[in-house]
Amino acid sequence: MTRLKRRILSLKGLLIGLMAGLISVAFRLCLEWIDEARWYLLAFAKVHGWLSCAAIAVGMGVLIALVVVATVKYAPEAGGSGIPHLKGYLEGFYAFRAWRIILVKFFGGVIGIGSGLALGREGPTIQLGAAVAKILGDRVAPNRVERKLLISAGAGAGLAAAFNAPMAGVFFILEELQHSLNQLVLVTAFVASVTADIVCRLIMGHLPVFHVQLTSFPGIGMFPFFVVLGLFIGYLGLAFNQALLYSSKWVKSWPLRGKIALALGLGVGMGILGLVLPEVLGLGGKLTEHVLGNRVTSGMLIVYFLLRFALTMIGYSTGVPGGIFAPMLLLGALGGNFFGFCVRIVYPEASFDPTVWGVLGMVGFFAASVRAPITGTILILEMTGAYDLLLPFMIVSLCAYSIPEYYKDMPVYDALLKRDRPQKPLHQQQALEPLVSLPGESPPSESSSPPS
């Protein structure tokens, strides 16, 4: 019976991986297209005078404001990365209105991030993968336990497709969602993540997300510096978690007109900033490549870090669909590279490829913020192909992990969920707001207010 169930779940995982891979690729292609369009428009405005600049800045603000309104009115659970909502559903605190999430997450994410918000596509891709799995699970899963398993598999498949990182997708499910090494969970997650990654590679190519070519590697004598780097990045991750939690909580209490005003002001400000430093807006992929390619001076590393940190805090607090995976990795790369500059000043013998510092910073920042060190280590390994750095990755990850743990800081997604979830699980909630369901959604009696 167990063998037959594994086979059936494998087939379901295959179908979920296919669906999650396709929607993830579509989301990625749309974001890349609109990201390039924003670069072109900003360059066009710089050449054609202040009226063009003003029009583009106002246009960016209006688009972000429209996304805020659509998200608040139609599917607030699609706001932000969506991972706290997903965890809340798996724990029984929220309903999962899959069609609303897909529509708002996909189009709201493309428009919001495309308009310049310093957010990432990876969190939305995870929630989109979970949403298509929910639609399928409602039809093929015989019970709620299996439906949750399939939804977790869809989330992992979304992560795998977003980063070309199937093993990271599997460990994200085990470490962050299911907290289990159950064989059925492992098989379903593995099949779904691998299938989604194959779909992504067939359409987008098989190269790593970040093309890192290391020419030399650090020796064992550098390991004490890696310990200090991990502690340094750990404090940066702690600051990131605290700032994100408090800024989003502060704005969450605002009325809708206040959020619209914030979105308008943020969009206009980003339009003006984009005329000078367009690389700090949007996904930040080009800036990450410049940082890892060591094409950024030490002074600009600080400027970029402060700008991206502030823009991520404000952008996430608006509630627009957009994740924090990519911002965390970029901030980690900036912090790691700056630390490397300082080390080379005091210890010139550190003559290995300086890109190592940025890559290590990415691993440490993820471990400090999300508190999933295994997922973070495997994710960066698959993203960069820097497998010779496995031991330094583990050292930095462990040290960075220890700082927020010492201060009893909760993992960022757990903290966001704990702050917003209701006191009682969904089945115990008495007064629930009636909602009109779309095909494939949970019935109105399952709805509740989700986290932003």
mmCIF file of N, CA, C and O in Angstrom, residues 74 142 152 159 166 195-196 212 214 234 256 265 338 351 387:
data_model
loop_
_atom_site.group_PDB
_atom_site.id
_atom_site.type_symbol
_atom_site.label_atom_id
_atom_site.label_comp_id
_atom_site.label_asym_id
_atom_site.label_seq_id
_atom_site.Cartn_x
_atom_site.Cartn_y
_atom_site.Cartn_z
ATOM 1 N N TYR A 74 -8.981 42.959 -3.157
ATOM 2 C CA TYR A 74 -9.318 41.691 -3.789
ATOM 3 C C TYR A 74 -8.671 40.481 -3.123
ATOM 4 O O TYR A 74 -9.315 39.454 -2.929
ATOM 5 N N PRO A 142 -7.268 13.004 -1.682
ATOM 6 C CA PRO A 142 -8.416 12.400 -0.983
ATOM 7 C C PRO A 142 -8.689 13.006 0.381
ATOM 8 O O PRO A 142 -9.766 12.805 0.935
ATOM 9 N N SER A 152 2.683 22.025 -0.314
ATOM 10 C CA SER A 152 4.090 22.212 0.040
ATOM 11 C C SER A 152 4.993 21.862 -1.135
ATOM 12 O O SER A 152 5.978 22.557 -1.413
ATOM 13 N N LEU A 159 10.114 27.486 -5.852
ATOM 14 C CA LEU A 159 11.463 27.924 -5.496
ATOM 15 C C LEU A 159 12.499 27.313 -6.439
ATOM 16 O O LEU A 159 13.439 27.994 -6.877
ATOM 17 N N PRO A 166 16.840 22.754 -7.732
ATOM 18 C CA PRO A 166 15.874 21.749 -7.277
ATOM 19 C C PRO A 166 16.119 21.245 -5.863
ATOM 20 O O PRO A 166 15.171 21.018 -5.111
ATOM 21 N N THR A 195 11.010 18.305 -11.533
ATOM 22 C CA THR A 195 10.199 18.553 -12.727
ATOM 23 C C THR A 195 10.121 20.045 -13.037
ATOM 24 O O THR A 195 10.281 20.465 -14.192
ATOM 25 N N ALA A 196 9.874 20.857 -12.013
ATOM 26 C CA ALA A 196 9.805 22.308 -12.225
ATOM 27 C C ALA A 196 11.132 22.851 -12.730
ATOM 28 O O ALA A 196 11.172 23.727 -13.607
ATOM 29 N N VAL A 212 29.025 32.931 -11.695
ATOM 30 C CA VAL A 212 30.206 33.193 -10.880
ATOM 31 C C VAL A 212 31.332 32.278 -11.350
ATOM 32 O O VAL A 212 31.187 31.056 -11.346
ATOM 33 N N LEU A 214 35.003 31.575 -10.304
ATOM 34 C CA LEU A 214 36.054 31.802 -9.314
ATOM 35 C C LEU A 214 37.389 31.281 -9.837
ATOM 36 O O LEU A 214 37.477 30.150 -10.325
ATOM 37 N N GLY A 234 25.475 38.281 10.475
ATOM 38 C CA GLY A 234 24.401 37.946 11.398
ATOM 39 C C GLY A 234 23.739 39.185 11.981
ATOM 40 O O GLY A 234 22.511 39.244 12.105
ATOM 41 N N LEU A 256 -6.505 52.841 3.974
ATOM 42 C CA LEU A 256 -6.143 52.597 2.575
ATOM 43 C C LEU A 256 -5.615 53.857 1.901
ATOM 44 O O LEU A 256 -4.653 53.802 1.127
ATOM 45 N N GLY A 265 3.944 58.360 -3.379
ATOM 46 C CA GLY A 265 5.190 59.040 -3.041
ATOM 47 C C GLY A 265 6.405 58.176 -3.295
ATOM 48 O O GLY A 265 7.433 58.649 -3.811
ATOM 49 N N PHE A 338 31.915 44.282 1.115
ATOM 50 C CA PHE A 338 32.494 45.362 1.916
ATOM 51 C C PHE A 338 33.423 44.796 2.978
ATOM 52 O O PHE A 338 34.513 45.330 3.224
ATOM 53 N N SER A 351 44.647 36.842 -0.883
ATOM 54 C CA SER A 351 44.754 37.136 -2.313
ATOM 55 C C SER A 351 43.862 36.263 -3.191
ATOM 56 O O SER A 351 44.029 36.234 -4.400
ATOM 57 N N TYR A 387 30.887 25.008 -5.683
ATOM 58 C CA TYR A 387 30.840 23.853 -4.784
ATOM 59 C C TYR A 387 32.107 23.703 -3.949
ATOM 60 O O TYR A 387 32.088 23.054 -2.905
#
